[in-house]
Short mmCIF file of C-alpha atoms and ligand atoms in Angstrom, two decimals:
data_model
loop_
_atom_site.label_atom_id
_atom_site.label_comp_id
_atom_site.label_asym_id
_atom_site.label_seq_id
_atom_site.Cartn_x
_atom_site.Cartn_y
_atom_site.Cartn_z
CA MET N 1 -45.20 -48.80 185.76
CA SER N 2 -43.94 -48.49 182.19
CA THR N 3 -44.04 -51.58 180.01
CA LEU N 4 -41.25 -52.58 177.66
CA GLY N 5 -41.85 -51.30 174.15
CA GLU N 6 -44.33 -48.61 175.23
CA ARG N 7 -41.78 -45.85 174.59
CA ALA N 8 -38.42 -45.55 172.84
CA VAL N 9 -35.42 -46.26 175.11
CA ASN N 10 -32.84 -43.49 175.57
CA VAL N 11 -29.28 -44.78 175.69
CA VAL N 12 -26.87 -42.06 176.81
CA GLY N 13 -23.32 -42.54 175.49
CA ALA N 14 -22.43 -44.42 172.30
CA GLY N 15 -19.17 -45.75 173.74
CA LEU N 16 -18.39 -49.45 173.85
CA ALA N 17 -21.32 -50.52 176.03
CA GLY N 18 -23.87 -47.98 174.72
CA ALA N 19 -23.41 -48.85 171.05
CA LEU N 20 -23.54 -52.59 171.73
CA LEU N 21 -26.58 -52.25 174.00
CA ALA N 22 -28.46 -50.15 171.45
CA LEU N 23 -27.94 -52.90 168.90
CA LEU N 24 -29.05 -55.68 171.26
CA LEU N 25 -32.17 -53.77 172.34
CA ALA N 26 -33.09 -53.01 168.73
CA ARG N 27 -32.71 -56.68 167.83
CA ARG N 28 -35.34 -57.31 170.53
CA GLY N 29 -37.78 -55.04 168.70
CA LEU N 30 -37.31 -51.97 170.94
CA GLU N 31 -36.95 -48.45 169.52
CA VAL N 32 -33.67 -46.87 170.66
CA ARG N 33 -32.46 -43.25 170.71
CA LEU N 34 -28.71 -43.22 171.23
CA TYR N 35 -27.22 -39.87 172.37
CA GLU N 36 -23.47 -39.28 172.11
CA ARG N 37 -21.44 -36.23 173.12
CA ARG N 38 -18.70 -36.79 170.55
CA ALA N 39 -18.94 -36.12 166.83
CA ASP N 40 -19.75 -39.02 164.52
CA PRO N 41 -16.56 -41.18 164.56
CA ARG N 42 -17.31 -42.24 160.99
CA GLN N 43 -16.59 -38.63 159.95
CA SER N 44 -13.94 -37.50 162.42
CA THR N 45 -10.63 -38.60 163.98
CA PRO N 46 -10.82 -40.22 167.43
CA GLU N 47 -10.22 -38.17 170.59
CA ARG N 48 -6.82 -38.72 172.23
CA GLY N 49 -6.38 -39.29 175.90
CA ARG N 50 -8.25 -42.58 176.34
CA SER N 51 -6.63 -45.97 176.21
CA ILE N 52 -5.89 -46.63 172.56
CA ASN N 53 -6.12 -50.39 172.64
CA LEU N 54 -7.76 -52.83 175.00
CA ALA N 55 -7.56 -56.50 175.90
CA LEU N 56 -10.70 -58.31 174.83
CA ALA N 57 -11.42 -61.69 176.43
CA ALA N 58 -14.10 -64.39 176.40
CA ARG N 59 -16.84 -62.37 178.14
CA GLY N 60 -16.51 -59.58 175.61
CA LEU N 61 -16.30 -61.98 172.68
CA ARG N 62 -19.49 -63.69 173.79
CA ALA N 63 -21.31 -60.35 173.79
CA LEU N 64 -20.03 -59.40 170.35
CA GLU N 65 -21.06 -62.79 169.00
CA ARG N 66 -24.53 -62.37 170.50
CA ALA N 67 -24.89 -59.02 168.72
CA GLY N 68 -23.84 -60.61 165.40
CA VAL N 69 -20.85 -58.32 164.81
CA MET N 70 -17.94 -60.76 165.12
CA GLU N 71 -17.36 -60.94 161.40
CA ARG N 72 -16.61 -57.21 161.36
CA VAL N 73 -14.66 -57.28 164.63
CA ARG N 74 -12.41 -60.26 163.84
CA PRO N 75 -10.08 -58.37 161.43
CA LEU N 76 -9.40 -55.86 164.21
CA LEU N 77 -8.07 -58.45 166.66
CA ILE N 78 -4.52 -59.55 167.45
CA ALA N 79 -4.05 -62.65 169.59
CA MET N 80 -1.87 -62.23 172.69
CA ARG N 81 -0.80 -65.66 173.94
CA GLY N 82 0.86 -64.57 177.15
CA ARG N 83 2.78 -61.99 179.09
CA MET N 84 6.21 -61.26 177.66
CA VAL N 85 8.07 -60.25 180.78
CA HIS N 86 11.04 -57.90 180.28
CA SER N 87 13.48 -57.97 183.17
CA LEU N 88 15.86 -55.12 184.10
CA THR N 89 18.71 -56.82 182.25
CA GLY N 90 16.65 -56.86 179.05
CA ALA N 91 16.05 -60.63 179.21
CA THR N 92 12.55 -61.69 178.12
CA ALA N 93 10.38 -64.67 179.02
CA LEU N 94 6.90 -65.55 177.78
CA GLN N 95 4.42 -66.62 180.46
CA PRO N 96 1.48 -68.19 178.60
CA TYR N 97 -1.95 -67.02 179.80
CA GLY N 98 -3.56 -70.41 179.44
CA GLN N 99 -2.70 -73.92 178.34
CA ARG N 100 -5.14 -74.56 175.53
CA GLU N 101 -4.93 -73.25 171.99
CA HIS N 102 -7.95 -70.94 172.40
CA GLU N 103 -6.82 -69.55 175.76
CA VAL N 104 -5.52 -66.25 174.45
CA ILE N 105 -6.67 -62.66 174.88
CA TRP N 106 -7.05 -60.17 172.04
CA SER N 107 -5.70 -56.69 171.53
CA VAL N 108 -8.21 -54.40 169.85
CA GLY N 109 -8.17 -50.69 169.04
CA ARG N 110 -10.82 -48.83 171.03
CA ALA N 111 -11.68 -46.41 168.21
CA ASP N 112 -11.98 -49.15 165.56
CA LEU N 113 -14.13 -51.35 167.78
CA ASN N 114 -16.35 -48.44 168.76
CA ARG N 115 -16.75 -47.44 165.10
CA VAL N 116 -17.83 -50.96 164.11
CA LEU N 117 -20.38 -51.05 166.94
CA ILE N 118 -21.75 -47.60 166.07
CA GLU N 119 -21.99 -48.57 162.39
CA ALA N 120 -23.86 -51.75 163.29
CA ALA N 121 -26.22 -49.93 165.66
CA ALA N 122 -26.82 -47.06 163.24
CA ALA N 123 -27.58 -49.49 160.41
CA HIS N 124 -30.45 -50.95 162.42
CA ALA N 125 -33.83 -49.48 161.49
CA ARG N 126 -34.89 -49.18 165.15
CA VAL N 127 -31.85 -47.17 166.28
CA SER N 128 -31.42 -43.47 165.78
CA VAL N 129 -28.00 -42.14 166.76
CA ARG N 130 -27.63 -38.46 167.63
CA PHE N 131 -24.08 -37.19 167.82
CA ASN N 132 -22.84 -33.93 169.39
CA GLN N 133 -25.49 -34.39 172.09
CA GLN N 134 -24.09 -33.83 175.54
CA CYS N 135 -26.34 -35.14 178.27
CA LEU N 136 -26.52 -32.65 181.14
CA GLY N 137 -28.33 -34.98 183.49
CA ALA N 138 -31.57 -36.71 184.38
CA ASP N 139 -34.36 -34.81 186.13
CA VAL N 140 -36.41 -37.57 187.70
CA ARG N 141 -38.85 -35.20 189.43
CA CYS N 142 -39.90 -33.66 186.11
CA GLY N 143 -39.36 -36.87 184.12
CA ARG N 144 -36.94 -35.19 181.67
CA LEU N 145 -33.54 -36.04 180.23
CA ARG N 146 -31.58 -32.84 179.61
CA LEU N 147 -29.33 -32.48 176.56
CA ARG N 148 -27.23 -29.82 174.90
CA THR N 149 -26.14 -29.70 171.28
CA LEU N 150 -22.41 -29.21 170.86
CA PRO N 151 -20.73 -26.95 170.04
CA ASP N 152 -23.33 -24.17 169.86
CA GLY N 153 -24.99 -24.97 173.16
CA ASP N 154 -28.74 -25.25 172.28
CA SER N 155 -30.49 -27.13 175.08
CA SER N 156 -33.32 -29.60 174.70
CA GLU N 157 -35.22 -32.14 176.75
CA VAL N 158 -36.80 -35.49 176.06
CA ALA N 159 -39.01 -37.77 178.18
CA LEU N 160 -36.78 -39.57 180.66
CA ALA N 161 -38.30 -43.00 181.06
CA PRO N 162 -36.75 -45.33 180.22
CA THR N 163 -33.11 -44.17 180.06
CA ILE N 164 -30.03 -46.37 180.22
CA ALA N 165 -26.90 -44.38 181.02
CA THR N 166 -23.74 -45.74 179.43
CA ASP N 167 -21.89 -42.43 179.63
CA GLY N 168 -18.78 -43.89 181.18
CA ALA N 169 -16.73 -43.44 184.34
CA GLY N 170 -17.43 -39.70 184.56
CA SER N 171 -21.18 -40.21 183.98
CA ALA N 172 -23.21 -36.98 183.94
CA VAL N 173 -26.37 -39.00 184.55
CA ARG N 174 -24.85 -40.54 187.69
CA ALA N 175 -23.73 -37.12 188.90
CA SER N 176 -27.21 -35.63 188.42
CA LEU N 177 -28.89 -38.51 190.29
CA ALA N 178 -26.34 -38.23 193.10
CA ALA N 179 -26.92 -34.46 193.31
CA ALA N 180 -30.67 -35.10 193.62
CA GLY N 181 -30.02 -37.55 196.48
CA LEU N 182 -31.35 -40.50 194.48
CA LEU N 183 -28.16 -42.52 194.69
CA ALA N 184 -24.80 -42.49 196.43
CA ALA N 185 -21.68 -42.44 194.25
CA ARG N 186 -18.10 -42.68 195.39
CA GLU N 187 -14.99 -42.47 193.21
CA GLU N 188 -11.99 -44.14 194.79
CA TRP N 189 -8.92 -42.83 193.00
CA LEU N 190 -5.69 -44.78 192.85
CA ASP N 191 -2.56 -42.84 193.76
CA HIS N 192 -1.05 -44.16 190.50
CA ASP N 193 -1.70 -42.52 187.11
CA TYR N 194 -1.02 -43.66 183.56
CA LYS N 195 0.46 -42.26 180.39
CA GLU N 196 0.37 -43.79 176.91
CA LEU N 197 3.26 -43.75 174.45
CA THR N 198 3.29 -45.02 170.88
CA ILE N 199 5.96 -47.37 169.59
CA ALA N 200 5.82 -46.65 165.86
CA ALA N 201 5.24 -49.49 163.39
CA ALA N 202 8.76 -48.99 162.02
CA ARG N 203 10.20 -49.96 165.44
CA GLY N 204 7.45 -52.33 166.63
CA GLY N 205 8.97 -55.24 164.68
CA ALA N 206 11.52 -55.61 167.49
CA LEU N 207 8.76 -56.83 169.84
CA GLU N 208 6.91 -60.15 169.66
CA ARG N 209 3.54 -59.26 168.17
CA HIS N 210 1.42 -61.98 169.83
CA ALA N 211 2.08 -61.04 173.44
CA LEU N 212 1.22 -58.43 176.01
CA HIS N 213 4.60 -56.96 176.94
CA ILE N 214 5.25 -56.06 180.52
CA TRP N 215 8.17 -54.44 182.30
CA PRO N 216 7.35 -55.11 185.99
CA ARG N 217 9.44 -52.99 188.34
CA GLY N 218 7.96 -53.47 191.78
CA GLY N 219 5.99 -50.31 192.58
CA PHE N 220 5.32 -49.48 188.92
CA MET N 221 5.32 -50.97 185.44
CA LEU N 222 5.24 -50.38 181.72
CA ILE N 223 3.08 -52.50 179.42
CA ALA N 224 2.63 -52.59 175.64
CA LEU N 225 -0.14 -54.03 173.47
CA PRO N 226 0.11 -54.59 169.70
CA ASN N 227 -1.93 -52.70 167.10
CA THR N 228 -2.96 -54.02 163.68
CA ASP N 229 -0.69 -51.54 161.86
CA GLY N 230 2.46 -53.01 163.49
CA SER N 231 2.74 -50.28 166.12
CA PHE N 232 2.40 -50.89 169.87
CA THR N 233 0.73 -48.75 172.49
CA ALA N 234 2.80 -48.65 175.65
CA THR N 235 1.32 -47.51 178.97
CA LEU N 236 3.35 -46.41 181.96
CA PHE N 237 1.61 -46.94 185.33
CA LEU N 238 3.37 -44.95 188.02
CA ALA N 239 2.73 -43.20 191.35
CA ARG N 240 1.53 -39.62 190.96
CA HIS N 241 3.90 -38.19 193.59
CA GLY N 242 7.22 -39.01 195.20
CA PRO N 243 10.74 -39.57 193.88
CA GLN N 244 9.55 -42.63 191.88
CA GLY N 245 6.50 -40.83 190.49
CA PHE N 246 5.24 -38.74 187.59
CA ALA N 247 5.91 -35.57 189.58
CA ALA N 248 9.64 -36.31 189.49
CA LEU N 249 9.60 -36.73 185.68
CA ASP N 250 9.43 -33.01 185.12
CA SER N 251 12.00 -32.54 182.35
CA PRO N 252 13.10 -34.37 179.19
CA THR N 253 16.33 -35.34 180.96
CA ALA N 254 14.49 -36.81 183.95
CA VAL N 255 12.23 -38.84 181.64
CA THR N 256 15.09 -40.17 179.53
CA LYS N 257 17.19 -41.03 182.58
CA PHE N 258 14.25 -42.84 184.20
CA PHE N 259 13.61 -44.93 181.07
CA ALA N 260 17.34 -45.61 180.62
CA ARG N 261 17.49 -46.94 184.19
CA GLU N 262 14.21 -48.89 184.31
CA PHE N 263 13.25 -49.78 180.73
CA ALA N 264 16.53 -49.52 178.82
CA ASP N 265 15.42 -51.90 176.06
CA THR N 266 12.57 -49.52 175.14
CA LEU N 267 14.82 -46.55 174.36
CA PRO N 268 15.56 -47.67 170.77
CA LEU N 269 11.80 -48.21 170.32
CA LEU N 270 10.91 -44.71 171.49
CA PRO N 271 13.30 -42.28 169.77
CA ASP N 272 10.84 -39.42 170.48
CA LEU N 273 10.24 -40.46 174.09
CA ALA N 274 10.67 -37.06 175.74
CA ALA N 275 8.47 -35.29 173.17
CA GLN N 276 5.70 -37.89 173.50
CA PHE N 277 5.97 -37.81 177.26
CA ALA N 278 5.47 -34.05 177.31
CA ALA N 279 2.64 -34.09 174.77
CA HIS N 280 0.51 -36.99 176.01
CA PRO N 281 -1.97 -36.59 178.85
CA GLN N 282 -1.52 -38.19 182.26
CA GLY N 283 -4.70 -40.14 183.06
CA GLN N 284 -6.23 -40.98 186.42
CA LEU N 285 -7.39 -44.45 187.46
CA GLY N 286 -10.07 -45.35 189.92
CA THR N 287 -12.99 -47.48 190.99
CA VAL N 288 -16.54 -46.12 190.92
CA HIS N 289 -18.95 -47.37 193.58
CA THR N 290 -22.63 -46.53 193.01
CA ASP N 291 -25.67 -47.51 195.07
CA PRO N 292 -28.28 -48.08 193.75
CA TRP N 293 -27.71 -48.41 190.01
CA HIS N 294 -31.29 -47.58 189.06
CA VAL N 295 -34.09 -45.21 189.95
CA GLY N 296 -37.37 -47.09 189.60
CA GLY N 297 -38.05 -47.88 185.97
CA GLU N 298 -36.84 -44.44 184.86
CA VAL N 299 -33.04 -44.71 184.78
CA LEU N 300 -30.44 -47.47 184.91
CA LEU N 301 -26.66 -46.99 185.00
CA LEU N 302 -24.68 -49.67 183.13
CA GLY N 303 -21.00 -50.32 182.35
CA ASP N 304 -18.43 -47.83 183.67
CA ALA N 305 -21.20 -45.37 184.59
CA ALA N 306 -22.25 -47.79 187.35
CA HIS N 307 -19.01 -49.58 188.21
CA ALA N 308 -15.79 -48.35 186.57
CA ILE N 309 -12.74 -50.33 187.68
CA VAL N 310 -8.97 -50.03 187.40
CA PRO N 311 -7.63 -51.59 184.17
CA PHE N 312 -5.21 -54.18 185.57
CA HIS N 313 -7.29 -57.25 184.79
CA GLY N 314 -8.22 -55.92 181.35
CA GLN N 315 -11.88 -56.44 182.22
CA GLY N 316 -13.69 -53.05 182.34
CA MET N 317 -14.96 -53.29 178.76
CA ASN N 318 -15.50 -57.04 179.08
CA ALA N 319 -17.61 -56.48 182.20
CA ALA N 320 -19.56 -53.68 180.49
CA PHE N 321 -20.24 -55.99 177.52
CA GLU N 322 -21.32 -58.73 179.92
CA ASP N 323 -23.73 -56.23 181.50
CA CYS N 324 -25.31 -55.80 178.04
CA VAL N 325 -25.68 -59.58 177.64
CA VAL N 326 -27.29 -59.97 181.07
CA LEU N 327 -29.78 -57.16 180.43
CA ASP N 328 -30.58 -58.65 177.03
CA GLU N 329 -31.12 -62.12 178.56
CA LEU N 330 -33.39 -60.68 181.27
CA LEU N 331 -35.66 -59.21 178.58
CA ASP N 332 -36.96 -62.78 178.14
CA SER N 333 -38.43 -62.76 181.65
CA TYR N 334 -39.45 -59.17 182.47
CA ARG N 335 -42.22 -57.04 180.99
CA ASP N 336 -41.70 -53.74 182.82
CA TRP N 337 -38.60 -51.58 183.18
CA GLN N 338 -38.65 -51.27 186.96
CA SER N 339 -38.53 -55.04 187.60
CA LEU N 340 -35.99 -55.48 184.81
CA PHE N 341 -33.66 -52.81 186.19
CA ALA N 342 -34.01 -54.15 189.75
CA GLN N 343 -33.21 -57.70 188.70
CA PHE N 344 -30.28 -56.54 186.57
CA GLU N 345 -28.77 -54.80 189.57
CA ARG N 346 -29.40 -57.83 191.81
CA VAL N 347 -27.58 -60.13 189.40
CA ARG N 348 -24.71 -57.84 188.44
CA ARG N 349 -23.80 -56.02 191.66
CA PRO N 350 -21.93 -58.95 193.33
CA ASN N 351 -20.08 -59.60 190.09
CA ALA N 352 -19.09 -55.96 189.62
CA ALA N 353 -17.78 -55.88 193.20
CA ALA N 354 -15.79 -59.07 192.60
CA ILE N 355 -14.08 -57.88 189.41
CA ALA N 356 -13.36 -54.47 190.99
CA ARG N 357 -11.48 -56.26 193.75
CA MET N 358 -9.66 -58.69 191.44
CA ALA N 359 -8.63 -55.80 189.17
CA LEU N 360 -6.98 -54.01 192.08
CA GLU N 361 -5.27 -57.23 193.20
CA ASN N 362 -3.97 -57.81 189.69
CA TYR N 363 -2.00 -54.55 189.77
CA THR N 364 0.19 -55.98 192.52
CA GLU N 365 0.50 -59.24 190.60
CA MET N 366 1.50 -57.54 187.35
CA ARG N 367 3.98 -55.03 188.73
CA ASP N 368 5.54 -57.20 191.46
CA ALA N 369 4.71 -60.87 191.46
CA VAL N 370 5.34 -61.94 187.87
CA LEU N 371 9.08 -61.94 188.60
CA ASP N 372 8.69 -63.66 191.94
CA ALA N 373 9.78 -67.32 192.28
CA ARG N 374 6.83 -68.21 194.52
CA PHE N 375 4.37 -66.69 192.03
CA LEU N 376 5.92 -68.71 189.19
CA ARG N 377 5.85 -71.94 191.25
CA HIS N 378 2.18 -71.41 192.11
CA LYS N 379 1.36 -70.64 188.48
CA ALA N 380 3.04 -73.86 187.29
CA LEU N 381 1.35 -75.83 190.07
CA ALA N 382 -2.05 -74.34 189.20
CA MET N 383 -1.62 -75.27 185.53
CA GLY N 384 -0.72 -78.84 186.56
CA LEU N 385 -3.79 -79.08 188.81
CA GLU N 386 -6.00 -77.76 186.03
CA ARG N 387 -4.69 -80.51 183.73
CA ARG N 388 -5.40 -83.16 186.37
CA PHE N 389 -8.74 -81.80 187.65
CA PRO N 390 -10.22 -79.72 184.81
CA GLN N 391 -13.72 -79.93 186.32
CA ARG N 392 -12.62 -78.60 189.70
CA PHE N 393 -9.47 -76.49 189.47
CA ILE N 394 -9.14 -73.62 186.99
CA PRO N 395 -6.59 -70.86 187.75
CA ARG N 396 -8.39 -67.66 188.78
CA TYR N 397 -6.93 -65.67 185.89
CA SER N 398 -8.31 -68.29 183.47
CA MET N 399 -11.75 -68.28 185.13
CA VAL N 400 -11.94 -64.51 184.64
CA MET N 401 -10.50 -64.35 181.12
CA PHE N 402 -11.57 -67.62 179.45
CA HIS N 403 -14.68 -68.86 181.28
CA PRO N 404 -17.68 -66.56 180.90
CA GLU N 405 -19.87 -69.36 182.28
CA ILE N 406 -18.19 -68.80 185.67
CA SER N 407 -19.33 -65.51 187.21
CA TYR N 408 -16.79 -63.02 188.55
CA ALA N 409 -18.14 -63.59 192.07
CA GLU N 410 -17.65 -67.35 191.72
CA ALA N 411 -14.13 -66.83 190.31
CA LEU N 412 -13.26 -64.69 193.34
CA ARG N 413 -14.70 -67.29 195.76
CA ARG N 414 -13.03 -70.29 194.17
CA GLY N 415 -9.84 -68.31 193.62
CA ALA N 416 -9.51 -67.72 197.37
CA VAL N 417 -9.93 -71.44 198.10
CA GLN N 418 -7.40 -72.28 195.38
CA ALA N 419 -4.84 -69.75 196.65
CA GLN N 420 -4.97 -71.39 200.08
CA LEU N 421 -4.64 -74.80 198.50
CA LEU N 422 -1.60 -73.76 196.45
CA ALA N 423 0.06 -72.38 199.58
CA GLU N 424 -0.49 -75.74 201.31
CA LEU N 425 0.78 -77.79 198.37
CA ASP N 426 3.79 -75.58 197.61
CA THR N 427 6.93 -77.61 198.31
CA GLY N 428 9.12 -74.51 198.15
CA SER N 429 11.03 -75.99 195.20
CA GLU N 430 10.44 -77.42 191.74
CA ALA N 431 9.49 -80.75 193.36
CA GLU N 432 5.90 -81.88 192.68
CA PRO N 433 3.52 -81.96 195.67
CA ASP N 434 2.17 -85.29 196.90
CA PRO N 435 -0.45 -86.20 194.22
CA ALA N 436 -2.67 -88.04 196.71
CA LEU N 437 -2.75 -85.04 199.04
CA ALA N 438 -3.55 -82.71 196.12
CA ALA N 439 -6.45 -84.96 195.04
CA LYS N 440 -7.80 -85.17 198.58
CA LEU N 441 -7.70 -81.41 199.20
CA ILE N 442 -9.26 -80.58 195.85
CA GLU N 443 -12.07 -83.08 196.25
CA GLU N 444 -12.79 -81.80 199.76
CA ARG N 445 -12.72 -78.10 198.99
CA LEU N 446 -13.63 -77.53 195.35
CA PRO N 447 -16.96 -78.92 194.17
CA PRO N 448 -17.08 -79.74 190.45
CA LEU N 449 -18.00 -76.83 188.22
CA GLY N 450 -21.49 -76.88 186.67
C1 FAD E 501 -5.85 -47.04 180.57
C2 FAD E 501 -7.04 -47.94 180.45
C3 FAD E 501 -6.89 -49.21 179.93
C4 FAD E 501 -7.98 -50.07 179.83
N1 FAD E 501 -7.77 -51.33 179.34
C5 FAD E 501 -8.82 -52.18 179.28
C6 FAD E 501 -8.63 -53.49 178.75
O1 FAD E 501 -7.52 -53.88 178.36
N2 FAD E 501 -9.70 -54.33 178.70
C7 FAD E 501 -10.93 -53.96 179.14
O2 FAD E 501 -11.87 -54.78 179.10
N3 FAD E 501 -11.15 -52.70 179.63
C8 FAD E 501 -10.13 -51.82 179.70
N4 FAD E 501 -10.34 -50.55 180.17
C9 FAD E 501 -11.68 -50.18 180.64
C10 FAD E 501 -12.59 -49.76 179.50
O3 FAD E 501 -12.02 -48.69 178.81
C11 FAD E 501 -13.95 -49.37 180.04
O4 FAD E 501 -14.39 -50.27 181.01
C12 FAD E 501 -14.98 -49.29 178.91
O5 FAD E 501 -14.62 -48.27 178.01
C13 FAD E 501 -16.37 -49.05 179.49
O6 FAD E 501 -17.29 -48.86 178.45
P1 FAD E 501 -18.50 -47.86 178.65
O7 FAD E 501 -19.26 -47.91 177.38
O8 FAD E 501 -19.18 -48.11 179.93
O9 FAD E 501 -17.82 -46.42 178.79
P2 FAD E 501 -17.00 -45.61 177.64
O10 FAD E 501 -16.35 -46.53 176.71
O11 FAD E 501 -16.17 -44.63 178.40
O12 FAD E 501 -18.12 -44.84 176.84
C14 FAD E 501 -18.81 -43.73 177.35
C15 FAD E 501 -19.40 -42.96 176.18
O13 FAD E 501 -20.26 -41.96 176.67
C16 FAD E 501 -19.96 -40.72 176.04
N5 FAD E 501 -20.32 -39.67 176.99
C17 FAD E 501 -19.67 -39.34 178.12
N6 FAD E 501 -20.32 -38.34 178.76
C18 FAD E 501 -21.38 -38.04 177.99
C19 FAD E 501 -22.43 -37.10 178.14
N7 FAD E 501 -22.49 -36.27 179.16
N8 FAD E 501 -23.39 -37.06 177.18
C20 FAD E 501 -23.33 -37.90 176.12
N9 FAD E 501 -22.36 -38.81 175.93
C21 FAD E 501 -21.41 -38.89 176.87
C22 FAD E 501 -18.48 -40.80 175.75
O14 FAD E 501 -18.10 -39.90 174.73
C23 FAD E 501 -18.34 -42.26 175.35
O15 FAD E 501 -18.62 -42.45 173.99
C24 FAD E 501 -9.25 -49.65 180.26
C25 FAD E 501 -9.43 -48.36 180.77
C26 FAD E 501 -8.33 -47.52 180.86
C27 FAD E 501 -8.54 -46.13 181.40
#
């Protein structure tokens, strides 16, 4: 059984989780070798085709604070106080995310955040970062991690144990372990894809900067998040096939007509809509289920490599960062990699399953429910109950986004109880429910939070 600190740790993938994890492990006194397929982002322009900006919330912030990088991250953040809902008529309404000053989420550019994390990791004496290193897989039988230098293709191998794979949703390490029969991996693809479009800074001034914009249209939606340069990144989420799907948007005319019908107020913001639409990739969305996440004390999958989720709760990165915090905290109690990896999986698996489910549910909420009168009544009622019973009732969205002390699994559990309670208290109109009944039900069903 290999003891912590006996050998350098391989971290595969210097994305969001890998770079942060390398830094946290190094701060613990461990030697880290961080392998990344891409070129050094400090010397090259970022790859296109991934989400350009992300919503960062309390779980992610807590991880960044723990790693001591908040000072460098803060200038990259833009507060988003709520959802700015754009209706078909062009009318807008802000639905605040929370009800306290600090209950906001933050838009952050993926490339900028990743660069800061890589810089911080690389500056640490115990981290060596190797770029242009594509991992080909883990060979557990021979105890080797296989790599290839890009672009010329020289192959090399290093000792496998211990390796932490943070190589993302398409993890090569996961694929190699699955091919060797050491774990089972299943990718559950959504039948909706996404495409990103840029609203240039010159036009972005027309949109409220401190909001996440959303054009909910029933079976599909458009969203837009602000960037620090005044531009916005818009993302269209739409079925792959069918008359209301990407497949039907097969010409500049079809694209322009679709936007004119569904998102007319965005046309002045996207003068080059058809050209962008043709040039930008169409991305797939899915949930990754892996079992187990580790092979003895040799390899552990973490972040998207273990449990990628759909992006509708804005939590994939936040969950991956929380993984890093949990692993870091467990280093206090475990002296060997096998027990550490096993305990990490025990703690995180129920939470990963919970956020995967809530992320899928949130797609329906975002594209359909935010315009629904019942949804809005329940939201107002939930906010009122939170004000009255702050120790017992916190809206599920707030538990996930603003309360890292409440686990995802607990948020899912309490959220189900609360949804039932809201249904029972809903008067079907603006009228307040009976306050005595509300107090009784809450005290019976929702124990105070720790
Ligand atoms: C459209 C979209 C919107 C999203 N919005 C949000 C959001 O608002 N909020 C949020 O919290 N999350 C969001 N996410 C999810 C978020 O992007 C991921 O959960 C997060 O990036 C996971 O981090 P990671 O480090 O596990 O993987 P990644 O960030 O994907 O990093 C993986 C790294 O591994 C490298 N790599 C891959 N293969 C190899 C290999 N074979 N060898 C070596 N290196 C390799 C990659 O180059 C990359 O650097 C969104 C995702 C999508 C697709």
